[in-house]
Each structure stands twice: as C-alpha cells, then as structure tokens.
Short mmCIF file of C-alpha atoms in Angstrom, two decimals:
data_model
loop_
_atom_site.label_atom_id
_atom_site.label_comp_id
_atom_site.label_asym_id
_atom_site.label_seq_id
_atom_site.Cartn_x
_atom_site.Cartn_y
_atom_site.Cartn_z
CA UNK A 1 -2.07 -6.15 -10.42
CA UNK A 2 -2.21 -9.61 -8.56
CA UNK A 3 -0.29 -8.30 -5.82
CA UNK A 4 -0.52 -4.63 -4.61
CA UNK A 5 1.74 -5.06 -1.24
CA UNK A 6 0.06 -1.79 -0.08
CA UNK A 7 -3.13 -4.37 0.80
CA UNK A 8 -1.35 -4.96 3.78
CA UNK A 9 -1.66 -1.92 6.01
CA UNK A 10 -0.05 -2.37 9.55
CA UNK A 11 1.37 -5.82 9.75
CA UNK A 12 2.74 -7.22 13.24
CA UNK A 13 4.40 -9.90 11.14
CA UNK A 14 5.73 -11.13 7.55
CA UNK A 15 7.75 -13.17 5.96
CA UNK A 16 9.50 -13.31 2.27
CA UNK A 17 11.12 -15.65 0.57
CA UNK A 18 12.39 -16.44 -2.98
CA UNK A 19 14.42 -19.31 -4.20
CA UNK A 20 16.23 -20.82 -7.22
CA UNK A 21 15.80 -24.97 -6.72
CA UNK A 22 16.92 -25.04 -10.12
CA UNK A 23 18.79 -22.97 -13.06
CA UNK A 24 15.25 -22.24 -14.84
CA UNK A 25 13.01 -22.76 -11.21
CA UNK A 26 12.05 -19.83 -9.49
CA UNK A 27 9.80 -19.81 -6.51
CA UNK A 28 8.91 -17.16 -4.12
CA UNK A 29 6.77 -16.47 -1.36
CA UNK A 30 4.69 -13.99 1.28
CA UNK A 31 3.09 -14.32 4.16
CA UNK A 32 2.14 -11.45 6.73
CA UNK A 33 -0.46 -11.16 9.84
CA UNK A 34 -2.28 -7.30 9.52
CA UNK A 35 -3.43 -5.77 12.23
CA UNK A 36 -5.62 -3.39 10.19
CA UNK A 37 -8.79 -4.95 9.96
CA UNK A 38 -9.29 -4.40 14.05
CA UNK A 39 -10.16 -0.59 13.50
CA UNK A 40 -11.15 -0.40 10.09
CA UNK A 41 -14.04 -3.28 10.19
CA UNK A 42 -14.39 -2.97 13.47
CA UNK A 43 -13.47 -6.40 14.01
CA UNK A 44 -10.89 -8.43 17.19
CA UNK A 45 -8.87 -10.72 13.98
CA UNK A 46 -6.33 -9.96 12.47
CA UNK A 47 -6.13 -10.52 8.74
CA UNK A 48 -3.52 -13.37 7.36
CA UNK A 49 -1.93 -12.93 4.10
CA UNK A 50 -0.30 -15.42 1.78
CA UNK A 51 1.13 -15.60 -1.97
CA UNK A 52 3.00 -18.48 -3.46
CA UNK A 53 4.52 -17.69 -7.02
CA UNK A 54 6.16 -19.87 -9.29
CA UNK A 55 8.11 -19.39 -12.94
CA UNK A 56 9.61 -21.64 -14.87
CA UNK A 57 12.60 -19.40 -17.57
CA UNK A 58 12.07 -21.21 -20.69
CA UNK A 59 14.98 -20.19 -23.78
CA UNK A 60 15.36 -16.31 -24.38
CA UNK A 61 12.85 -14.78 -22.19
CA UNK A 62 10.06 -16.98 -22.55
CA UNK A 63 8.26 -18.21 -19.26
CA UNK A 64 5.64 -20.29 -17.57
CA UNK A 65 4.29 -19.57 -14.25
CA UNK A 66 1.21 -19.86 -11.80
CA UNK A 67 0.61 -17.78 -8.56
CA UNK A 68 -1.91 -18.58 -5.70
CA UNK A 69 -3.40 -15.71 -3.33
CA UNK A 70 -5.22 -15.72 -0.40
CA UNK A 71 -6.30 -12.82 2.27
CA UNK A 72 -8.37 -14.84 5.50
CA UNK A 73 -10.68 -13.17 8.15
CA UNK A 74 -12.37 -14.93 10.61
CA UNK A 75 -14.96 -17.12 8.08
CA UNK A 76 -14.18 -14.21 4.86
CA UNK A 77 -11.86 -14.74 2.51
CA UNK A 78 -10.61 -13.96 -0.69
CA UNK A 79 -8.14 -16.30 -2.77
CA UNK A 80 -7.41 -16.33 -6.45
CA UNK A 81 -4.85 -18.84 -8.23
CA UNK A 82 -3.84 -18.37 -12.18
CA UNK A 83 -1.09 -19.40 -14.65
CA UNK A 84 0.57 -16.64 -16.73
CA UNK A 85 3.03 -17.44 -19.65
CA UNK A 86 5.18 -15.00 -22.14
CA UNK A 87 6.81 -16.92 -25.26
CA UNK A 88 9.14 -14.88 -27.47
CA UNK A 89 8.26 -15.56 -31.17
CA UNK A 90 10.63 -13.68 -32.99
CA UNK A 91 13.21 -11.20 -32.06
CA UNK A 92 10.68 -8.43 -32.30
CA UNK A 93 7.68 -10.15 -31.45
CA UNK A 94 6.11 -12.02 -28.56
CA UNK A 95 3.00 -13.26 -26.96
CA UNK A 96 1.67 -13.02 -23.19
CA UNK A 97 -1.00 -15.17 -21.94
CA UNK A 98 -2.45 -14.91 -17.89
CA UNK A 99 -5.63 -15.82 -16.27
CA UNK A 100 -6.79 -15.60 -13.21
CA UNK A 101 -9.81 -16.82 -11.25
CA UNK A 102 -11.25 -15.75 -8.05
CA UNK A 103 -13.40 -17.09 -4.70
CA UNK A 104 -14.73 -14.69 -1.71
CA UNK A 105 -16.82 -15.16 0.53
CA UNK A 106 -17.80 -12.43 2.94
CA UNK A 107 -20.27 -12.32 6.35
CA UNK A 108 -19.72 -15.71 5.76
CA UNK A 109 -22.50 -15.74 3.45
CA UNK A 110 -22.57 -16.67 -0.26
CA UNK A 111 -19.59 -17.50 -2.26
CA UNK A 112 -18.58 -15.11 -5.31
CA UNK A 113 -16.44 -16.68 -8.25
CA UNK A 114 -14.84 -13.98 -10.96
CA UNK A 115 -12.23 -14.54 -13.57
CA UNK A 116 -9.94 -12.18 -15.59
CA UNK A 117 -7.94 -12.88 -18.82
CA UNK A 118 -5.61 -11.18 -20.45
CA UNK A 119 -3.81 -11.33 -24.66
CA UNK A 120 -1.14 -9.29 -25.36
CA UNK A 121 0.67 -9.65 -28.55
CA UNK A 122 3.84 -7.33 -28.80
CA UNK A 123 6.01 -6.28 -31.86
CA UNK A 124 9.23 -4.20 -31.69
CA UNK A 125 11.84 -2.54 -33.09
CA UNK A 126 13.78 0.15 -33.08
CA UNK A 127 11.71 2.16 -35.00
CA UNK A 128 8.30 0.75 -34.57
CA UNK A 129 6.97 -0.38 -31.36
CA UNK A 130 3.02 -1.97 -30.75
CA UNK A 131 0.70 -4.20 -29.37
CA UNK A 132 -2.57 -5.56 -29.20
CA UNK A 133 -4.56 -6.98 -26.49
CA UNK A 134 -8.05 -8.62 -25.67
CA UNK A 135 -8.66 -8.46 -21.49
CA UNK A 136 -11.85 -9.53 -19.76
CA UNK A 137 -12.69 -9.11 -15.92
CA UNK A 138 -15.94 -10.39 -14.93
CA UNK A 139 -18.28 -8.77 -13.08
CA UNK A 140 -17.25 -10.66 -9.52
CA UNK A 141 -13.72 -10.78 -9.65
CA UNK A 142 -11.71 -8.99 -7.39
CA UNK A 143 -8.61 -9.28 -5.44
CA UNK A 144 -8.23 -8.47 -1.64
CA UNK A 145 -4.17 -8.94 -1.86
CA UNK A 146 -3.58 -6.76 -5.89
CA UNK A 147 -5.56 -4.03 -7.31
CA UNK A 148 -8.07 -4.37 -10.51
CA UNK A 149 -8.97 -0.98 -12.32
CA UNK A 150 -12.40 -2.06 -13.08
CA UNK A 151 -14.62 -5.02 -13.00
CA UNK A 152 -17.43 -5.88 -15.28
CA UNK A 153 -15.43 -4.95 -18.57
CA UNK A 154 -13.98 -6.57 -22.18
CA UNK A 155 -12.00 -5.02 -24.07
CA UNK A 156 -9.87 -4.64 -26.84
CA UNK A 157 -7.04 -2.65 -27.20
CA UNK A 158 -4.31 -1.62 -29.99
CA UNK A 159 -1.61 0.99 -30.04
CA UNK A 160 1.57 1.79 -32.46
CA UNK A 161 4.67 4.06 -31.89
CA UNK A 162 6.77 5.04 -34.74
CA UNK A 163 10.22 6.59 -33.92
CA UNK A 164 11.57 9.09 -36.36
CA UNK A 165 15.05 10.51 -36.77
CA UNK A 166 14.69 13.81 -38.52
CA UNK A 167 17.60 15.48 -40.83
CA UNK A 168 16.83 18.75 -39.24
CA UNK A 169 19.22 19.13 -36.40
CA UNK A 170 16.57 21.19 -34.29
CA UNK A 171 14.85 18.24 -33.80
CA UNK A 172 16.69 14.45 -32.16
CA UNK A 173 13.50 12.17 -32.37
CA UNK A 174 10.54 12.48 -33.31
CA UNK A 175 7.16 9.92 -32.42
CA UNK A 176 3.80 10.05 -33.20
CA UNK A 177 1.54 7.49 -31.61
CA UNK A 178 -2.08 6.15 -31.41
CA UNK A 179 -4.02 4.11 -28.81
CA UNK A 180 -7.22 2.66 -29.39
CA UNK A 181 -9.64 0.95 -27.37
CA UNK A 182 -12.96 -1.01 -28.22
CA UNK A 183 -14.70 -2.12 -24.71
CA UNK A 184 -18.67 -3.19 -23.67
CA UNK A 185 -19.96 -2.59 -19.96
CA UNK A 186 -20.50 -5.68 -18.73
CA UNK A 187 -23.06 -4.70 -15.89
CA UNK A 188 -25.44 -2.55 -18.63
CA UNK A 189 -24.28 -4.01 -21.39
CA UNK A 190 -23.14 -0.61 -22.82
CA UNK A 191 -19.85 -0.06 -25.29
CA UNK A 192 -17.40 2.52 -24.67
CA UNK A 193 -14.68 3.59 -27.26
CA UNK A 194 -11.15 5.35 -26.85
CA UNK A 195 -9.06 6.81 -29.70
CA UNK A 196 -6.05 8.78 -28.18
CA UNK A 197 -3.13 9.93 -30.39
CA UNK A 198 -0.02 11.45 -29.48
CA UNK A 199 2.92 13.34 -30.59
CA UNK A 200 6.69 13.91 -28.83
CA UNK A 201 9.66 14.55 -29.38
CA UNK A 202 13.19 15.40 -28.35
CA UNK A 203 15.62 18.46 -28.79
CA UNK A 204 18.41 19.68 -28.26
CA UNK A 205 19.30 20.54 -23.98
CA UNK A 206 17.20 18.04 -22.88
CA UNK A 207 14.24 19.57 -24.16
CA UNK A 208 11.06 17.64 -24.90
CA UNK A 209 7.93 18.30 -25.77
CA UNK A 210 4.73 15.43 -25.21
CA UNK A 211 0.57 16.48 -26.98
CA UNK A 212 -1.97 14.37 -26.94
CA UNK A 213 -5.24 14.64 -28.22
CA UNK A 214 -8.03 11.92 -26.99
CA UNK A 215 -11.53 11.17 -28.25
CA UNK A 216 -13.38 9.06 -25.51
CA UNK A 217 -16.22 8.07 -23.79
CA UNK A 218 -16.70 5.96 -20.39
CA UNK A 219 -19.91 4.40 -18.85
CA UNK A 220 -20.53 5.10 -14.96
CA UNK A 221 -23.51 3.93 -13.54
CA UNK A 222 -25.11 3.25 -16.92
CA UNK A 223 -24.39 6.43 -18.29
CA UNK A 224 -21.79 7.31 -20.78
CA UNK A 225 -19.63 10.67 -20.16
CA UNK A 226 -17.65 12.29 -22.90
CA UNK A 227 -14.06 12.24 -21.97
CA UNK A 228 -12.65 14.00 -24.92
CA UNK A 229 -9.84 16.23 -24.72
CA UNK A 230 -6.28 17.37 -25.45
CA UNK A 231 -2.95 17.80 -23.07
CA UNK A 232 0.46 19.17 -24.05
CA UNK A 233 3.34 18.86 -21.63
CA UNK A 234 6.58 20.74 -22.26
CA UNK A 235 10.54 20.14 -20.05
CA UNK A 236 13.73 21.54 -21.04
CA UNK A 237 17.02 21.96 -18.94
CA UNK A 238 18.53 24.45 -20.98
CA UNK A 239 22.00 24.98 -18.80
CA UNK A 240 22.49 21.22 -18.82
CA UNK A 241 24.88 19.72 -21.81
#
C-alpha cells in the first residue's frame, strides 16, 4: 500500500486536492504537517508529508499513472516515486503492471535505495475467476507514508475460483478455490511455499458456509515454521427472507 493515511498520526495541518484538467487527466494531491514525531522520537520537528498522483483513463478501464511520496524530518527522509499501469486485454482478461522505488536516509547517515514490483494477470468470468502474479520487494525498500507486508521477499502467486450452480435446491452456489504461493527469503536465501484451498457456498436464508484447509510454511529469522492448518466459518439469518 503506497499510501496508508494512518502514517500520519496527529496532524496540525493538511491539505487535499484532486482534479480533472482533462476528460482522461486525473491528478490529485496531499500534503499534511504531523506533530507526532515530537513525542514519539523524541524530537522538536514536526514531520511534513506530501503525495502527488497522477492517471491517465485510457479506453475501457485501462490506465497509466505515476505517484511520488515523500515523508521529511529534519535531515531524514523517506520518498519513493513509481508508475503503475492496468490494460484490459479482453473482456475477461487484463494485465497490471506497478513499480516502485525507494530513498531514506535516516540520522542523516547513509542513504538506503529499495524497489518493489508487482505482475498481475487477471481472467474472469462468471463462472471462473483467477490470477497470477510475480511481486518482488527488496530487502531496503520501505515506505514511511504506505504500508509493505514484508521486505526481503519474491514471489509467485496463482489462485482459481470456480462458481457452481447446483440442481439441488438446498444448495444456491457453490465454489471451491485454491491459492498457491512459491516465494524465496531474500535475507537467508530460504524458500517458503503456500497451498491453501477452499470451499463455500450459499443456501437458502442467507446461510453460508466458508472451509479452508492450508498447507504452509514461513521463514522468520532464518527459520521456517509450519503454518499448516484448517478453518471453517459458518452465518445464517434464518428469520430473514
């Protein structure tokens, strides 16, 4: 998430804007002073804040864009700037494209760089819906205005949802599902797998019923933790039509 606005905690002052200059131009924009970082670093600055985003619509729902971040302390800072794109291929399918590269510099000391990218291509219908995906965040990026999940990581990830409507009346849809994912530890240079697959579906009085079952590991630290396990999650309003 490039921008998380939760990153700024107590601001004194901000400013948004967002514009059309043209029918397939659209620009907005952020800027905020925090007074945070005066009790929790400890220090007499206050943070500034600033995004610029820009899109340009292409035909259907196809899109270009860049966006430029920046979060300054004092002599820290942290600013990233990346171009994102989508381009609708078919009616069912379509491609996404962002990256995104990073510079902080904190104690006003050395300079980090970091990058992420991100390939999602996307096919659905009505009765099928999937994707696949290759993402990469490097071991120094980070983001002091959005929120990253993990750094150090590269992955690849594939799902598929198929939507069933059975003859038997007791049961509206039905979906089994399956999630996949193939990633290496960039810091220990360790893999890491993820099969999940699930099962829902809908009855009668807004009754549904969700079960997953998930065979997984995860590195932490340079160890790898098994992760496996199963869920099932049931809701029904019965008096409800």
């Amino acid at each position: 998430v490039v921008i998380h606005t939760r990153k700024i905690v107590d601001p004194i002052v901000g400013l948004k804007l967002t514009g059309r200059p043209g029918k397939s131009h659209v620009i907005s924009a952020m800027a905020a002073l925090d007074r945070s970082p005066k009790t929790l670093e400890n220090r007499s600055e206050n943070a500034q804040f600033g995004i610029v985003r820009y899109k340009k619509l292409l035909n259907d729902d196809s899109y270009v864009g860049a966006v430029a971040t920046t979060r300054e302390l004092g002599n820290d800072y942290s600013r990233a700037f990346g171009a994102d794109s989508r381009f609708r291929l078919s009616n069912t399918t379509s491609i996404q494209c962002d990256i995104l590269g990073s510079r902080i510099q904190n104690g006003g000391g050395t300079v980090t760089k970091g990058y992420a990218s991100d390939v999602v291509f996307r096919y659905y219908t009505d009765l099928y819906q999937g994707d696949i995906s290759f993402n990469t965040t490097s071991r120094n990026f980070d983001l002091a205005t959005g929120f990253i999940e993990r750094q150090g990581i590269r992955s690849v990830n594939a799902g598929m949802e198929r939507t069933l409507y059975p003859s038997i009346k007791f049961f509206k849809t039905l979906k089994p599902a399956y999630w996949g994912r193939i990633s290496k530890d960039l810091f220990y240079d360790l893999s890491e797998t993820s099969h999940k697959f699930f099962l829902s579906f809908e009855m009668p009085r807004l009754t549904e019923f969700f079960g997953n079952y998930r065979r997984e590991n995860e590195i932490f630290s340079g160890l790898k933790f098994d992760r496996s396990g199963w869920e099932m999650f049931c809701s029904s309003r019965p008096l409800k039509q």
